[in-house]
Amino acid sequence: MEQVLQQIDQYKKEIDQWVIGSAEDLENYRIRFLGTKGIVKALFGEMKNIPAGEKRSFGQVLNDFKQLAEAKYEDNKGLTDGKDKDTPGMDLTLPGDAFTLGTRHPLSLVRNRIVSIYQRLGFAVAEGPEIEDDWHNFTALNMPENHPARDMQDTFYIQRNPDWVLRTHTSSVQARVLETSPLPVRIICPGRVYRNETVSARANCFFHQVEGLYVDKHVSFADLKQTLYFFVKEMFGEHTRVRFRPSYFPFTEPSAEMDISCTVCGGTGCSLCKHTGWVEILGCGMVHPQLLENLGIDSTQYTGFAFGMGVERIAQLNYRVNDLRLYAQNDLRFLQQFTSST
Ligand code: DAH
């Protein structure tokens, strides 16, 4: 027993002094100490020669020795194969993996700005489904079947009789909210809409709108104008000029379209405003009494205003993007130009 213990001390010194500088050194070390015919194995074989009373303490010595031999092997493995990144074998001067943050889509940035301006005026956000029934997209909005205004928008039909469509405008949310919510209602509804258009730089088969609706007692056209003036000043700046033109929408009476002075040329005329100095940004009007009645609201007691604007158009005025298709192509070179945290 005494002899074996001395032998083990020798081996410990040998392990200590063994220099491992290459894969070959490491392999030689493994064969000598840890291999199937190696020293650790052989020492365990000595166990049978140890008197019963001393087996326990000898076993302890052997286990310690085994751990020592294995630890040196494990510590040096990384040095030679370079795979173990926790060991000194790792090259800390190598460049790290790039971690790039995403950016918000320009249309999301613009939508968020629009929404936050109206929120400051007390408008709450409401949303509705993109697949819509005939009632909410058309009929309730004073466009019964065969009404010529249905042709103003080329509709994608999902199903006929009963009709299900991809909503052609966010005005459908007006109908959904008025049907269910107690009055007064003051909402804005951002969302995607669809139209069966030939795709070009100026038209896409889907785009985005923000709808506004305010219904209460004594709401007037003056309220509508003040609300929109505030929006324009916040969105495009103090000096932007505004004009209303009479227009027609089935769901409003009277109806108007609102233009702002061109943000690119300031009103002197350029290609964006087709040399008129003005750019149309939204449709609006006083909610048609028939629409209120369709949705169970007494139109002798309540009035309201509504407006709807295209997000792409507002984004175009902000960013001067001249091809609508860019918004939907997911080209990072385009998308990464609009960084902002909001
Ligand atoms: N829904 C109209 C469109 O898609 C926009 C619109 C016009 C909405 C007038 C309104 C409104 O709420 O009052 O062209």
Coordinates of C-alpha atoms and ligand atoms in Angstrom, one line a residue:
M1 CA 0.0 0.0 0.0
E2 CA 2.8 2.4 1.0
Q3 CA 4.5 1.7 -2.3
V4 CA 1.4 2.4 -4.3
L5 CA 0.9 5.7 -2.6
Q6 CA 4.5 6.8 -3.3
Q7 CA 3.9 5.8 -6.9
I8 CA 0.8 8.0 -7.1
D9 CA 2.8 10.9 -5.7
Q10 CA 5.3 10.4 -8.6
Y11 CA 2.5 10.4 -11.1
K12 CA 1.1 13.6 -9.7
K13 CA 4.5 15.3 -10.2
E14 CA 4.6 13.9 -13.7
I15 CA 1.1 15.3 -14.5
D16 CA 2.2 18.6 -13.1
Q17 CA 5.3 18.7 -15.3
W18 CA 3.7 17.4 -18.5
V19 CA 3.7 20.2 -21.1
I20 CA 0.8 20.2 -23.5
G21 CA 1.5 22.4 -26.5
S22 CA -0.2 20.5 -29.3
A23 CA -2.9 18.1 -30.1
E24 CA -0.4 15.4 -30.2
D25 CA 0.9 16.2 -26.7
L26 CA -2.6 16.1 -25.4
E27 CA -3.3 12.7 -27.1
N28 CA -0.1 11.3 -25.6
Y29 CA -1.2 12.5 -22.2
R30 CA -4.6 11.0 -22.6
I31 CA -3.2 7.6 -23.6
R32 CA -0.7 7.6 -20.7
F33 CA -3.1 8.6 -17.9
L34 CA -6.7 8.2 -19.1
G35 CA -6.6 5.5 -21.8
T36 CA -7.9 2.0 -21.4
K37 CA -4.4 0.8 -20.7
G38 CA -3.5 4.0 -18.8
I39 CA -2.3 4.7 -15.3
V40 CA -5.7 5.6 -13.8
K41 CA -7.2 2.3 -15.0
A42 CA -4.2 0.4 -13.7
L43 CA -4.3 2.0 -10.3
F44 CA -7.9 1.0 -9.9
G45 CA -6.8 -2.5 -10.7
E46 CA -4.6 -2.4 -7.6
M47 CA -7.7 -2.1 -5.4
K48 CA -8.0 -5.9 -5.2
N49 CA -4.6 -6.1 -3.5
I50 CA -5.5 -3.6 -0.7
P51 CA -6.5 -5.0 2.6
A52 CA -10.3 -4.7 3.3
G53 CA -9.8 -2.1 6.2
E54 CA -7.9 0.3 4.0
K55 CA -10.0 0.0 0.8
R56 CA -12.0 3.0 1.7
S57 CA -9.2 5.5 2.2
F58 CA -7.3 4.1 -0.8
G59 CA -10.5 4.6 -2.9
Q60 CA -10.5 8.2 -1.9
V61 CA -6.9 8.7 -2.9
L62 CA -7.6 7.1 -6.3
N63 CA -10.6 9.2 -7.0
D64 CA -8.7 12.4 -6.2
F65 CA -5.9 11.3 -8.5
K66 CA -8.4 10.5 -11.3
Q67 CA -10.0 13.9 -11.0
L68 CA -6.6 15.6 -11.2
A69 CA -5.6 13.7 -14.3
E70 CA -8.9 14.4 -16.0
A71 CA -8.9 18.1 -15.0
K72 CA -5.6 18.7 -16.8
Y73 CA -7.0 17.0 -19.9
E74 CA -10.2 19.1 -19.9
D75 CA -8.3 22.3 -19.3
N76 CA -6.1 21.8 -22.3
K77 CA -8.7 20.5 -24.7
G78 CA -9.7 24.0 -25.7
L79 CA -6.2 25.1 -26.2
T80 CA -5.7 22.7 -29.0
D81 CA -9.0 22.3 -30.7
G82 CA -10.1 25.9 -30.2
K83 CA -13.8 24.9 -29.9
D84 CA -14.3 25.5 -26.2
K85 CA -14.9 29.2 -26.1
D86 CA -14.7 29.4 -22.3
T87 CA -11.0 28.4 -22.3
P88 CA -8.0 30.7 -23.0
G89 CA -8.1 29.2 -26.6
M90 CA -10.6 31.8 -27.6
D91 CA -9.3 34.7 -29.7
L92 CA -10.7 37.8 -28.0
T93 CA -9.5 40.1 -30.8
L94 CA -12.0 38.6 -33.3
P95 CA -14.9 40.9 -34.2
G96 CA -18.2 40.0 -32.6
D97 CA -21.4 39.0 -34.4
A98 CA -23.2 42.1 -35.6
F99 CA -26.5 42.7 -33.8
T100 CA -28.6 45.1 -35.9
L101 CA -31.8 46.7 -34.4
G102 CA -34.9 46.8 -36.6
T103 CA -36.5 50.1 -37.6
R104 CA -40.2 51.0 -37.6
H105 CA -41.9 51.1 -41.0
P106 CA -42.4 54.6 -42.3
L107 CA -46.1 54.1 -42.5
S108 CA -46.2 53.0 -38.9
L109 CA -44.2 56.2 -37.9
V110 CA -46.7 58.4 -39.8
R111 CA -49.7 56.5 -38.4
N112 CA -48.4 56.8 -34.9
R113 CA -47.9 60.6 -35.3
I114 CA -51.4 61.0 -36.7
V115 CA -53.0 59.0 -33.9
S116 CA -51.1 60.8 -31.2
I117 CA -52.2 64.2 -32.5
Y118 CA -55.9 63.3 -32.4
Q119 CA -55.4 61.5 -29.0
R120 CA -54.4 64.9 -27.6
L121 CA -57.8 66.2 -28.7
G122 CA -59.6 63.4 -26.8
F123 CA -60.1 60.9 -29.7
A124 CA -59.8 57.2 -28.7
V125 CA -58.5 54.6 -31.0
A126 CA -61.0 52.0 -32.4
E127 CA -60.3 49.2 -34.8
G128 CA -62.4 46.9 -37.0
P129 CA -62.0 43.8 -39.2
E130 CA -60.3 43.9 -42.6
I131 CA -62.8 41.3 -43.9
E132 CA -66.1 43.1 -43.7
D133 CA -69.7 42.5 -44.4
D134 CA -71.8 44.5 -46.9
W135 CA -73.7 46.2 -44.2
H136 CA -70.8 47.9 -42.4
N137 CA -68.7 48.7 -45.6
F138 CA -71.6 50.0 -47.7
T139 CA -75.3 49.7 -46.7
A140 CA -75.2 51.3 -43.2
L141 CA -73.0 54.1 -44.7
N142 CA -75.9 55.2 -46.9
M143 CA -74.8 53.2 -49.9
P144 CA -77.6 50.7 -50.4
E145 CA -77.3 48.0 -53.2
N146 CA -77.1 49.5 -56.7
H147 CA -76.1 52.9 -55.3
P148 CA -73.9 54.5 -57.9
A149 CA -71.3 55.5 -55.2
R150 CA -70.4 51.9 -54.8
D151 CA -68.6 52.2 -58.1
M152 CA -66.4 54.9 -56.6
Q153 CA -64.3 52.1 -55.1
D154 CA -63.3 48.9 -56.9
T155 CA -64.1 46.2 -54.4
F156 CA -62.5 42.9 -53.7
Y157 CA -65.3 40.4 -53.0
I158 CA -64.4 37.4 -50.8
Q159 CA -67.9 36.0 -51.2
R160 CA -71.2 36.9 -52.9
N161 CA -74.7 36.6 -51.4
P162 CA -74.2 37.3 -48.6
D163 CA -71.4 39.6 -49.6
W164 CA -68.1 39.7 -47.7
V165 CA -65.5 42.1 -48.9
L166 CA -62.0 43.3 -48.1
R167 CA -63.0 46.7 -46.6
T168 CA -62.6 49.5 -49.1
H169 CA -62.3 52.1 -46.4
T170 CA -62.0 52.5 -42.7
S171 CA -65.4 54.2 -42.7
S172 CA -66.8 50.7 -41.9
V173 CA -65.5 51.2 -38.4
Q174 CA -67.8 54.2 -38.0
A175 CA -70.8 51.8 -38.5
R176 CA -69.4 49.2 -36.1
V177 CA -68.7 51.7 -33.3
L178 CA -72.0 53.7 -33.7
E179 CA -73.9 50.4 -33.6
T180 CA -72.5 49.3 -30.2
S181 CA -71.1 52.3 -28.3
P182 CA -73.0 54.7 -26.1
L183 CA -72.9 58.4 -27.2
P184 CA -71.0 60.6 -27.4
V185 CA -68.4 58.9 -29.6
R186 CA -65.0 60.4 -30.4
I187 CA -62.8 57.9 -32.2
I188 CA -60.1 57.6 -34.7
C189 CA -59.6 54.3 -36.6
P190 CA -56.3 53.6 -38.3
G191 CA -56.1 50.5 -40.5
R192 CA -55.5 48.8 -43.9
V193 CA -57.9 49.0 -46.7
Y194 CA -58.1 47.3 -50.1
R195 CA -59.1 48.2 -53.6
N196 CA -59.0 46.3 -56.9
E197 CA -56.6 48.7 -58.6
T198 CA -53.9 48.0 -61.1
V199 CA -50.6 48.3 -59.2
S200 CA -48.5 51.3 -60.2
A201 CA -46.3 53.9 -58.6
R202 CA -49.4 55.9 -57.7
A203 CA -51.8 53.1 -56.8
N204 CA -51.6 49.9 -54.8
C205 CA -54.3 47.3 -54.2
F206 CA -54.0 48.0 -50.5
F207 CA -53.1 51.1 -48.5
H208 CA -53.8 52.7 -45.2
Q209 CA -56.3 55.2 -43.8
V210 CA -57.1 56.9 -40.6
E211 CA -60.8 57.6 -40.1
G212 CA -62.1 60.1 -37.6
L213 CA -65.6 60.3 -36.1
Y214 CA -67.2 62.6 -33.5
V215 CA -71.0 62.3 -32.7
D216 CA -72.6 64.2 -29.9
K217 CA -75.3 66.8 -29.4
H218 CA -74.5 70.2 -31.1
V219 CA -71.5 69.1 -33.2
S220 CA -71.0 71.6 -36.0
F221 CA -69.0 72.1 -39.2
A222 CA -66.9 74.7 -37.2
D223 CA -65.9 71.9 -34.8
L224 CA -64.8 69.8 -37.8
K225 CA -62.7 72.7 -39.2
Q226 CA -61.0 73.5 -35.9
T227 CA -60.1 69.8 -35.4
L228 CA -58.6 69.6 -38.9
Y229 CA -56.8 72.9 -38.6
F230 CA -55.2 71.7 -35.4
F231 CA -54.1 68.4 -37.1
V232 CA -52.5 70.2 -40.0
K233 CA -50.6 72.6 -37.8
E234 CA -49.2 69.8 -35.7
M235 CA -48.5 67.5 -38.6
F236 CA -47.1 69.9 -41.2
G237 CA -46.2 73.0 -39.3
E238 CA -47.6 76.4 -38.3
H239 CA -47.3 78.0 -41.8
T240 CA -49.2 75.4 -43.7
R241 CA -52.3 76.8 -45.4
V242 CA -55.6 75.0 -45.7
R243 CA -58.6 75.1 -48.0
F244 CA -61.9 73.2 -48.2
R245 CA -63.6 72.3 -51.5
P246 CA -67.2 71.1 -51.7
S247 CA -67.3 67.4 -52.6
Y248 CA -69.6 64.4 -52.4
F249 CA -69.6 61.3 -50.2
P250 CA -72.7 59.3 -49.5
F251 CA -72.1 59.2 -45.8
T252 CA -71.7 62.9 -45.2
E253 CA -73.8 66.0 -46.0
P254 CA -72.4 68.5 -46.6
S255 CA -69.1 66.9 -47.8
A256 CA -65.8 68.5 -48.4
E257 CA -62.2 67.7 -49.4
M258 CA -59.4 69.4 -47.7
D259 CA -56.2 70.5 -49.4
I260 CA -53.0 71.9 -47.8
S261 CA -50.4 74.1 -49.3
C262 CA -47.8 71.9 -50.9
T263 CA -45.1 70.9 -48.4
V264 CA -42.5 70.4 -51.1
C265 CA -42.7 73.8 -52.9
G266 CA -44.6 75.8 -50.3
G267 CA -47.3 76.6 -52.8
T268 CA -45.4 77.9 -55.8
G269 CA -46.0 74.8 -57.8
C270 CA -44.0 71.6 -58.4
S271 CA -44.4 68.1 -59.7
L272 CA -45.8 66.7 -56.4
C273 CA -48.7 69.2 -56.4
K274 CA -49.0 69.1 -60.2
H275 CA -48.1 72.7 -60.3
T276 CA -51.3 73.8 -58.4
G277 CA -49.6 74.6 -55.1
W278 CA -52.2 72.5 -53.3
V279 CA -52.4 68.8 -52.2
E280 CA -55.5 67.0 -51.2
I281 CA -55.1 65.1 -48.0
L282 CA -58.6 64.1 -46.8
G283 CA -62.3 63.8 -47.3
C284 CA -64.7 64.9 -44.6
G285 CA -68.2 66.2 -43.8
M286 CA -71.1 66.2 -41.4
V287 CA -72.3 62.7 -40.8
H288 CA -75.4 62.0 -43.0
P289 CA -78.6 61.9 -40.8
Q290 CA -79.6 58.7 -42.7
L291 CA -76.4 57.0 -41.5
L292 CA -77.2 57.9 -37.8
E293 CA -80.8 56.6 -38.3
N294 CA -79.4 53.3 -39.9
L295 CA -77.5 52.7 -36.7
G296 CA -80.3 53.5 -34.3
I297 CA -79.3 57.1 -33.4
D298 CA -81.9 59.9 -33.3
S299 CA -80.7 62.3 -35.9
T300 CA -82.9 65.1 -34.5
Q301 CA -80.9 65.0 -31.3
Y302 CA -77.4 64.1 -32.5
T303 CA -75.1 65.4 -35.2
G304 CA -71.5 64.5 -36.0
F305 CA -68.5 65.0 -38.2
A306 CA -66.3 62.5 -39.9
F307 CA -63.1 62.5 -42.0
G308 CA -60.9 60.0 -43.7
M309 CA -57.3 60.4 -44.8
G310 CA -54.7 58.3 -46.5
V311 CA -51.6 57.5 -44.5
E312 CA -49.5 56.9 -47.7
R313 CA -50.3 60.4 -48.9
I314 CA -49.3 62.0 -45.7
A315 CA -46.1 60.0 -45.6
Q316 CA -45.4 61.1 -49.2
L317 CA -45.7 64.7 -48.1
N318 CA -43.3 64.1 -45.2
Y319 CA -40.7 61.9 -46.9
R320 CA -41.2 62.6 -50.6
V321 CA -41.4 59.0 -51.5
N322 CA -42.6 59.0 -55.1
D323 CA -43.4 55.3 -55.6
L324 CA -46.1 53.8 -53.4
R325 CA -44.9 50.3 -54.1
L326 CA -41.8 50.9 -52.1
Y327 CA -43.8 50.7 -48.9
A328 CA -44.7 47.1 -49.5
Q329 CA -41.5 45.7 -50.9
N330 CA -39.7 45.1 -47.7
D331 CA -36.4 46.4 -49.1
L332 CA -34.2 47.1 -46.1
R333 CA -32.3 49.8 -47.9
F334 CA -35.6 51.7 -48.1
L335 CA -36.9 50.8 -44.7
Q336 CA -33.8 51.7 -42.8
Q337 CA -34.0 55.3 -43.8
F338 CA -36.8 56.2 -41.4
T339 CA -35.4 55.5 -38.0
S340 CA -37.2 56.8 -35.0
S341 CA -38.2 55.5 -31.6
T342 CA -41.9 56.3 -32.0
Ligands
DAH1 N1 -64.1 56.8 -47.0 C1 -63.6 57.8 -47.9 C2 -62.7 57.2 -48.9 O1 -62.2 56.1 -48.6 C3 -62.9 58.9 -47.1 C4 -63.9 59.7 -46.3 C5 -64.5 60.8 -46.8 C6 -64.1 59.3 -45.0 C7 -65.3 61.5 -46.1 C8 -65.0 60.1 -44.2 C9 -65.6 61.2 -44.8 O2 -65.3 59.8 -43.0 O3 -66.4 61.9 -44.0 O4 -62.4 57.8 -49.9

